[in-house]
mmCIF file of C-alpha atoms in Angstrom:
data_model
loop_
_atom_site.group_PDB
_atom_site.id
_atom_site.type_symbol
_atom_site.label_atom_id
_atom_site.label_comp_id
_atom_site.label_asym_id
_atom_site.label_seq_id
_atom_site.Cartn_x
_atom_site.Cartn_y
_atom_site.Cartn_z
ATOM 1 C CA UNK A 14 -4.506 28.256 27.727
ATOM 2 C CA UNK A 15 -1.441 26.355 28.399
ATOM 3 C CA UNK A 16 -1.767 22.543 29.047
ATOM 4 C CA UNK A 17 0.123 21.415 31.627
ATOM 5 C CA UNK A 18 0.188 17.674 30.104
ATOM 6 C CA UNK A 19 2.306 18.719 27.094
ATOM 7 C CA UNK A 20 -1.198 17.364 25.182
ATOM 8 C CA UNK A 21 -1.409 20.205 22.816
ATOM 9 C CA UNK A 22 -1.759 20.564 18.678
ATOM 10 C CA UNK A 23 1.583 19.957 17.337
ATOM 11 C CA UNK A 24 1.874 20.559 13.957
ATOM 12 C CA UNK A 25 3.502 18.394 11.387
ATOM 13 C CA UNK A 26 5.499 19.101 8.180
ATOM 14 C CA UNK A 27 6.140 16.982 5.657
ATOM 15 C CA UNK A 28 9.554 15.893 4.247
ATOM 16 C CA UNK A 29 9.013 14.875 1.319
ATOM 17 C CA UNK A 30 6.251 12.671 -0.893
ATOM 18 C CA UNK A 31 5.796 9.399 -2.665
ATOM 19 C CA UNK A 32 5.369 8.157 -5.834
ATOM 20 C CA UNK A 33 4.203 4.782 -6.738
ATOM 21 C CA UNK A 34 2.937 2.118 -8.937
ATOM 22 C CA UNK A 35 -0.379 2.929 -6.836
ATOM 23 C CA UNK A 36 -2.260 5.925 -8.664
ATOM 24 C CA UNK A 37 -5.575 5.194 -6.440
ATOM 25 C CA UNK A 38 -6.220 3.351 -3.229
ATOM 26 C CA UNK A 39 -8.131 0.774 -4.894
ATOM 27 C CA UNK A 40 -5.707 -2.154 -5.042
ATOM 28 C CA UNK A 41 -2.965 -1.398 -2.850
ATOM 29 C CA UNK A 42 -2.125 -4.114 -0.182
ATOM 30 C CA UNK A 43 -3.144 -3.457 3.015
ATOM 31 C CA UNK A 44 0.580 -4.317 4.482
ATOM 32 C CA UNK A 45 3.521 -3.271 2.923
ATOM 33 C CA UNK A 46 5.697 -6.320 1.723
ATOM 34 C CA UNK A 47 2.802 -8.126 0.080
ATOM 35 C CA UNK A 48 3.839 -7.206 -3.430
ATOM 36 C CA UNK A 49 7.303 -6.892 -3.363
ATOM 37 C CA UNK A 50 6.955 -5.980 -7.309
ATOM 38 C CA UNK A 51 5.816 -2.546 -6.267
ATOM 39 C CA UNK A 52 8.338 0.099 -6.647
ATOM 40 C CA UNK A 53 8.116 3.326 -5.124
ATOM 41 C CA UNK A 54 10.174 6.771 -4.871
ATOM 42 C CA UNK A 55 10.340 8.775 -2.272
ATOM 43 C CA UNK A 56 11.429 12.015 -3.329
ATOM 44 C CA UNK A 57 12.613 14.585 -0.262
ATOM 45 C CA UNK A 58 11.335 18.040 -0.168
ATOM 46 C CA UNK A 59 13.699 21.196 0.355
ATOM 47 C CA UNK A 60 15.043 21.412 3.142
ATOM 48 C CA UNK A 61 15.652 17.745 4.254
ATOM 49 C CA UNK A 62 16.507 17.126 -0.019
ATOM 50 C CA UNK A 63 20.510 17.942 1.263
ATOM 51 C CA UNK A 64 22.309 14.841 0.996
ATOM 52 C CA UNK A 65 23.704 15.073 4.726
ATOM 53 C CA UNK A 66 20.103 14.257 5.096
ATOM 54 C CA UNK A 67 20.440 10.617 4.537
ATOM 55 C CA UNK A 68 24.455 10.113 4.879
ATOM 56 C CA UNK A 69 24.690 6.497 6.401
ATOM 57 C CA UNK A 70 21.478 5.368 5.207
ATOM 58 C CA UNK A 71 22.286 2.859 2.515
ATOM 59 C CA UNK A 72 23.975 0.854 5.236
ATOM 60 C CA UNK A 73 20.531 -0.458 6.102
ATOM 61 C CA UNK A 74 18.291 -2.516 3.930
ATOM 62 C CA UNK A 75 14.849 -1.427 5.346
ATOM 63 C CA UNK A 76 13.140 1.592 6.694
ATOM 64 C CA UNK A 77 10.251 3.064 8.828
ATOM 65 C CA UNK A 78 8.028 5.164 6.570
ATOM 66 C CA UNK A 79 5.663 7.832 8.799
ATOM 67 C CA UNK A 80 3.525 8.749 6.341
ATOM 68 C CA UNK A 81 -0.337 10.707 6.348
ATOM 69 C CA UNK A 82 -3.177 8.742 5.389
ATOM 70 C CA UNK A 83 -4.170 12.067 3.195
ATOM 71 C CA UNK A 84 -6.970 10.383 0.895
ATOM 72 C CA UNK A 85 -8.789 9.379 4.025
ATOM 73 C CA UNK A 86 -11.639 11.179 5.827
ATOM 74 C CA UNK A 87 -10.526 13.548 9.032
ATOM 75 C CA UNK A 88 -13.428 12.163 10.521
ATOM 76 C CA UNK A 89 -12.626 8.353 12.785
ATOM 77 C CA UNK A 90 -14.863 6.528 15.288
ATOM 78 C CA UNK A 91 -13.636 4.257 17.976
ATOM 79 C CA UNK A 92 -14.773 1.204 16.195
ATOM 80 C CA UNK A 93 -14.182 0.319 13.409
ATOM 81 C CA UNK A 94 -14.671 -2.877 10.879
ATOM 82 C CA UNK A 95 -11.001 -4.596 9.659
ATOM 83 C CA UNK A 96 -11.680 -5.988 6.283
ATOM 84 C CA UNK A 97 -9.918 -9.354 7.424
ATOM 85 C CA UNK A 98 -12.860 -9.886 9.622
ATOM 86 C CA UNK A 99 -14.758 -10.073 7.010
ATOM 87 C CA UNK A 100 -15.992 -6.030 7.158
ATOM 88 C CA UNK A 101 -18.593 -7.666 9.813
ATOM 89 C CA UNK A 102 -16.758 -7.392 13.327
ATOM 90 C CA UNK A 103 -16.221 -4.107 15.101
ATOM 91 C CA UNK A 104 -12.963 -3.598 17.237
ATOM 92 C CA UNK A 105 -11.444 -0.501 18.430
ATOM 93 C CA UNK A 106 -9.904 1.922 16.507
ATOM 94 C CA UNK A 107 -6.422 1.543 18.036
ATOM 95 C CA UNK A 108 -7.045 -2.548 18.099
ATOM 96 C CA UNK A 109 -6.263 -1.958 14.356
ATOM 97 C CA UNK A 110 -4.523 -0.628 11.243
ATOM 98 C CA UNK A 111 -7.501 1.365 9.803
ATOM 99 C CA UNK A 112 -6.725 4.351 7.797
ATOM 100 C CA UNK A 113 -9.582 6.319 9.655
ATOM 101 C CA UNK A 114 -7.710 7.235 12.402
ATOM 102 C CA UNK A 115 -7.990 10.278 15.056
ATOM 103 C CA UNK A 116 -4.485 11.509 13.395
ATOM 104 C CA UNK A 117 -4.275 9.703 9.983
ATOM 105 C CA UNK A 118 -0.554 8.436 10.602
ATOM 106 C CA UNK A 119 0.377 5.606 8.954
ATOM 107 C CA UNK A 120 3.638 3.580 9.253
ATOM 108 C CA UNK A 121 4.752 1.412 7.198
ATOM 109 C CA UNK A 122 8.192 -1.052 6.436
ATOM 110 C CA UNK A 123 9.886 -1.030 3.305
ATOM 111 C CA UNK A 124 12.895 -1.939 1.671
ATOM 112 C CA UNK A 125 15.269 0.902 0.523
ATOM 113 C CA UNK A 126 16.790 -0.517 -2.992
ATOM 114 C CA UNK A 127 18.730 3.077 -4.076
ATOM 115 C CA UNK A 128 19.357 6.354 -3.119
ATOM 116 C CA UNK A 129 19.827 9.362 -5.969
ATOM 117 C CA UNK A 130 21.430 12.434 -3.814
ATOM 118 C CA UNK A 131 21.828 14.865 -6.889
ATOM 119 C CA UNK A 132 19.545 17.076 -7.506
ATOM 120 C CA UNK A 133 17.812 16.725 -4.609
ATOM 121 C CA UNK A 134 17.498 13.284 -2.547
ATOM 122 C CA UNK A 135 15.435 10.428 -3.698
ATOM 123 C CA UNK A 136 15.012 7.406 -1.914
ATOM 124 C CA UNK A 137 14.284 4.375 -4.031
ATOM 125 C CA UNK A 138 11.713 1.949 -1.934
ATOM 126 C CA UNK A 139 10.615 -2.030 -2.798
ATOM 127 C CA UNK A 140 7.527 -3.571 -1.615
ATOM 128 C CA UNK A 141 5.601 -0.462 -0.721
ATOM 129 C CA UNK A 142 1.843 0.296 0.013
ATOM 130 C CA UNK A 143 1.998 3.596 -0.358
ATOM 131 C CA UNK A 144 -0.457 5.638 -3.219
ATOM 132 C CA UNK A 145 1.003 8.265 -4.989
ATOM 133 C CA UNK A 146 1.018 11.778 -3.672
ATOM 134 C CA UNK A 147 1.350 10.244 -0.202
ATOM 135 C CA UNK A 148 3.347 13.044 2.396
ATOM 136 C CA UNK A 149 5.777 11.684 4.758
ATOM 137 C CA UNK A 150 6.566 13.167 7.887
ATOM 138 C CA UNK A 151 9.487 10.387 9.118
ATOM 139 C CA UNK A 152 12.242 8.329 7.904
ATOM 140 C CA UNK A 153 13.841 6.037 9.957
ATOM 141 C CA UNK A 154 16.159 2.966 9.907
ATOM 142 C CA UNK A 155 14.810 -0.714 10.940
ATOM 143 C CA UNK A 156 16.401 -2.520 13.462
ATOM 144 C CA UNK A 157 16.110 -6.472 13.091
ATOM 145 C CA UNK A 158 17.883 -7.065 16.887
ATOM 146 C CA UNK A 159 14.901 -4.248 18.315
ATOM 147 C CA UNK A 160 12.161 -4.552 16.114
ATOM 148 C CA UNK A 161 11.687 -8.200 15.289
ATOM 149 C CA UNK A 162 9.466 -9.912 17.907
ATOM 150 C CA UNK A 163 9.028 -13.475 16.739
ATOM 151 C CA UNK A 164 7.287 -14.634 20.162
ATOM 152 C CA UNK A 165 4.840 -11.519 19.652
ATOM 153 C CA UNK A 166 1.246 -11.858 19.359
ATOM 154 C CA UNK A 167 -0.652 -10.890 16.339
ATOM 155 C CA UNK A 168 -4.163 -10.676 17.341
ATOM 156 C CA UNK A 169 -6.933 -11.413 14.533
ATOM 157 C CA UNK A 170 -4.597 -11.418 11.579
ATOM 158 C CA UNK A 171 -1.781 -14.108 13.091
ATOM 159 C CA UNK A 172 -0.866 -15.357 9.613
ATOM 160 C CA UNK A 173 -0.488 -13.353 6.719
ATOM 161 C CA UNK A 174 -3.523 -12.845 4.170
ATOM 162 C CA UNK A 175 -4.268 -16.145 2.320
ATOM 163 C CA UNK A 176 -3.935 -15.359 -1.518
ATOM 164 C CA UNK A 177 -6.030 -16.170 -4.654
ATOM 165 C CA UNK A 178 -4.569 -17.530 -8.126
ATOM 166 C CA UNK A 179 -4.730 -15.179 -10.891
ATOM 167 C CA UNK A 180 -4.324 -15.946 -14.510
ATOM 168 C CA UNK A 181 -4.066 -13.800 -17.729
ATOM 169 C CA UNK A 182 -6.418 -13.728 -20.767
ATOM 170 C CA UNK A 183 -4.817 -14.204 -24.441
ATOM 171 C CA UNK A 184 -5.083 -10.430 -24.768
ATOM 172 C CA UNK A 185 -3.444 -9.713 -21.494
ATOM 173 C CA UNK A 186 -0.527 -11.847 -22.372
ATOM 174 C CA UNK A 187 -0.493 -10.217 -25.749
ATOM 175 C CA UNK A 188 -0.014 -6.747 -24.125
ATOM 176 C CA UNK A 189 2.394 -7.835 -21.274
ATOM 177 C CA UNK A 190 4.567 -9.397 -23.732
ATOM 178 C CA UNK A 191 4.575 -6.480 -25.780
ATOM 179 C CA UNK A 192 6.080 -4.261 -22.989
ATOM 180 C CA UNK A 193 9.244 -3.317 -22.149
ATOM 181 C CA UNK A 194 9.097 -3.664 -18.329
ATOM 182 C CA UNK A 195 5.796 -6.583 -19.100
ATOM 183 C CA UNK A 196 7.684 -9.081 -16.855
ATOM 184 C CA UNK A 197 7.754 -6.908 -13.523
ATOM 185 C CA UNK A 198 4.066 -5.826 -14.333
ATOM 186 C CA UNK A 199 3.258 -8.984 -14.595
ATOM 187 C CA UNK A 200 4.135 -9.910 -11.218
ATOM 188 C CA UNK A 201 2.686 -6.558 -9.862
ATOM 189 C CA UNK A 202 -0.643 -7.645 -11.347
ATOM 190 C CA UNK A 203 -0.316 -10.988 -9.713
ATOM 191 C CA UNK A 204 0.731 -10.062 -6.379
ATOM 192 C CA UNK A 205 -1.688 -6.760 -5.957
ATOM 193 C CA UNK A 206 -4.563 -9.155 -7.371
ATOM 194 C CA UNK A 207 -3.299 -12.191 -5.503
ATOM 195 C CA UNK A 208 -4.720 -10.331 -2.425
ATOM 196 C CA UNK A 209 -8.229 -10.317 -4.142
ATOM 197 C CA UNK A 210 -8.705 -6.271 -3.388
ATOM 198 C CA UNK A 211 -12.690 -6.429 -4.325
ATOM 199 C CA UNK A 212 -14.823 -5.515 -1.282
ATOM 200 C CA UNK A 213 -15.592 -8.458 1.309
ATOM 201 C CA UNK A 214 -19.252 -7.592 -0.003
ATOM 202 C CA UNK A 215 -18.914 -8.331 -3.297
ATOM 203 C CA UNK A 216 -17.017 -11.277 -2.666
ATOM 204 C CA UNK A 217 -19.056 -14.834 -4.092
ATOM 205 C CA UNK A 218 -20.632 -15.252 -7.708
ATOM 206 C CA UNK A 219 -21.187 -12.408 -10.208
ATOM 207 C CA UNK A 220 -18.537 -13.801 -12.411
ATOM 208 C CA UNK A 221 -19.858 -11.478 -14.881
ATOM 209 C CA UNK A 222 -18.848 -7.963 -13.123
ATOM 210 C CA UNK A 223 -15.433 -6.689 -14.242
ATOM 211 C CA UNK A 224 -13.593 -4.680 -11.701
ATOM 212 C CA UNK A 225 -10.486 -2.472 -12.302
ATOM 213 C CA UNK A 226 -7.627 -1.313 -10.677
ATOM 214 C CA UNK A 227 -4.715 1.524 -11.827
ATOM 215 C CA UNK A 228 -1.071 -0.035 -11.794
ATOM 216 C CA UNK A 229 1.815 2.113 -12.825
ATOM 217 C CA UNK A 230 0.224 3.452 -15.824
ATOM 218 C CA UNK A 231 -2.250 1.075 -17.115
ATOM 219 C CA UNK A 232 -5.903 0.079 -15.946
ATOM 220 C CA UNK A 233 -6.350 -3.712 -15.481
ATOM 221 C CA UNK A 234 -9.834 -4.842 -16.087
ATOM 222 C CA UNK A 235 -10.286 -8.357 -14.232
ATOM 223 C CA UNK A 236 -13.125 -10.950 -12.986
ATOM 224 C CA UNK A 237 -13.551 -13.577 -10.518
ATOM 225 C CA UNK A 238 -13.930 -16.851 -11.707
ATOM 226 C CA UNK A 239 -15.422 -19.595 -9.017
ATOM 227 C CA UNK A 240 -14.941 -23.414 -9.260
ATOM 228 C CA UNK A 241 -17.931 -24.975 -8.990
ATOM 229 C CA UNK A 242 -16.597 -28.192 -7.566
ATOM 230 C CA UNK A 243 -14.507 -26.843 -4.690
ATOM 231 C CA UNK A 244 -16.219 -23.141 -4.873
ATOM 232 C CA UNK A 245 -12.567 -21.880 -5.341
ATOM 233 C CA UNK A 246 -11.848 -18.609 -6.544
ATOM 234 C CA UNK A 247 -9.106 -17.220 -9.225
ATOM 235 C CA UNK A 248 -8.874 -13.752 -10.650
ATOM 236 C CA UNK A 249 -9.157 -13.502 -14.393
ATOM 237 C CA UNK A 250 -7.410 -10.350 -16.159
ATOM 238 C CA UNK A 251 -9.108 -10.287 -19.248
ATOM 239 C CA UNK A 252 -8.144 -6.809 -20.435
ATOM 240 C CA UNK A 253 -4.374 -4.523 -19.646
ATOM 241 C CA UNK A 254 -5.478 -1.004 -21.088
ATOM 242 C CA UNK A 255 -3.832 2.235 -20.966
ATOM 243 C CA UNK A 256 -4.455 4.377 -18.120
ATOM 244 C CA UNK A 257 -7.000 7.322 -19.047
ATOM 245 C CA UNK A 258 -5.482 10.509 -18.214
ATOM 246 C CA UNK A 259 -8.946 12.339 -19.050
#
């Protein structure tokens, strides 16, 4: 039956796909421009790979990224828990940025550092969030004079996340300095893990559990170390391994 609103299915296609220093979800920032180490590709699918495609974009230095949440759940409820409450305070699903959403479109602001346009187009993005194998449905161009807002309002999170220190075992040194591109993974490592990524559950004590999260092509092992004296917390990577592609 038609709908007289204009409120039926529309159907989406995507334009191309992502790939990232992100292999999982685990670990990746919840906004983009938190680890600005984090280098991403966004490689366009045929048709909208023809070069006319993107003619005029490297006059801009940032983009809008539309993107599908496609690891998430099609299920959503209308409340949901944002982990920088605390993963203990409900607000409504549209109140926040929570993957589990009716539609499971994401948006997110990056930097565009290159553009390859043969074969193919791929767009060469800074600072992203994004997981591998991510479809996009959306490019656009950010506008500083439209978009930036600095009298806007910003809710529960008003200030960005406050960070942790993280430090690096001998043998995590020893295999950072042993790599060709060991400087930018090192501050990948730091900035991913500077946002402590562990659970808000799991937060406090249990120095003794080792976590581990998948960075371009390696599995970092790390703990949490707490102060006793000012009950402090810093993130110890005690182990850089190569990722198992079992």
């Amino acid at each position: 039956m038609h709908d007289p609103r204009g409120l039926g299915p529309f159907s989406i296609t995507p334009i191309g796909h992502i790939i990232s220093d992100y292999p999982d979800k685990f670990g990746v920032p919840r906004q983009p421009g938190l680890a600005p180490a984090a280098n991403a590709r966004l490689v366009l699918a045929h048709p909208f790979d023809d070069p006319l495609t993107v003619r005029g974009l490297e006059d801009f230095s940032h983009l809008w990224v539309s993107f599908i949440f496609h690891q998430s759940p099609e299920r959503w409820s209308p409340l949901v828990r944002p982990p920088r409450l605390g993963g203990n305070r409900k607000v409504g699903v549209f109140a926040s940025r929570s993957t589990h959403r009716p539609n499971r479109l994401g948006l997110s602001l990056v930097a565009l550092s290159g553009i390859d346009t043969g074969p193919g187009v791929t767009l060469h993005l800074a600072g992203c969030d994004l997981v591998s194998g991510t479809p996009v449905v959306d490019i656009k161009p950010y506008l500083p004079w439209a978009e930036a807002v600095p009298s806007a309002q910003a809710g529960f999170a008003p200030q960005p996340p406050e960070t942790v220190a993280v430090v690096f075992s001998p043998e995590a040194h020893g295999v950072l300095s042993e790599r060709q591109d060991g400087a930018s993974l090192r501050a990948l490592i730091e900035q991913v893990l500077g946002q402590d990524p562990r659970p808000a559950y799991q937060r406090g004590g249990q120095a003794e559990r080792l976590y581990g999260v998948r960075l371009r092509n390696v599995d970092v092992r790390f703990r949490a170390l707490t102060a006793a004296e000012n009950d402090t917390t810093t993130l110890e990577v005690v182990a850089i391994e190569p990722e198992d592609r079992k």
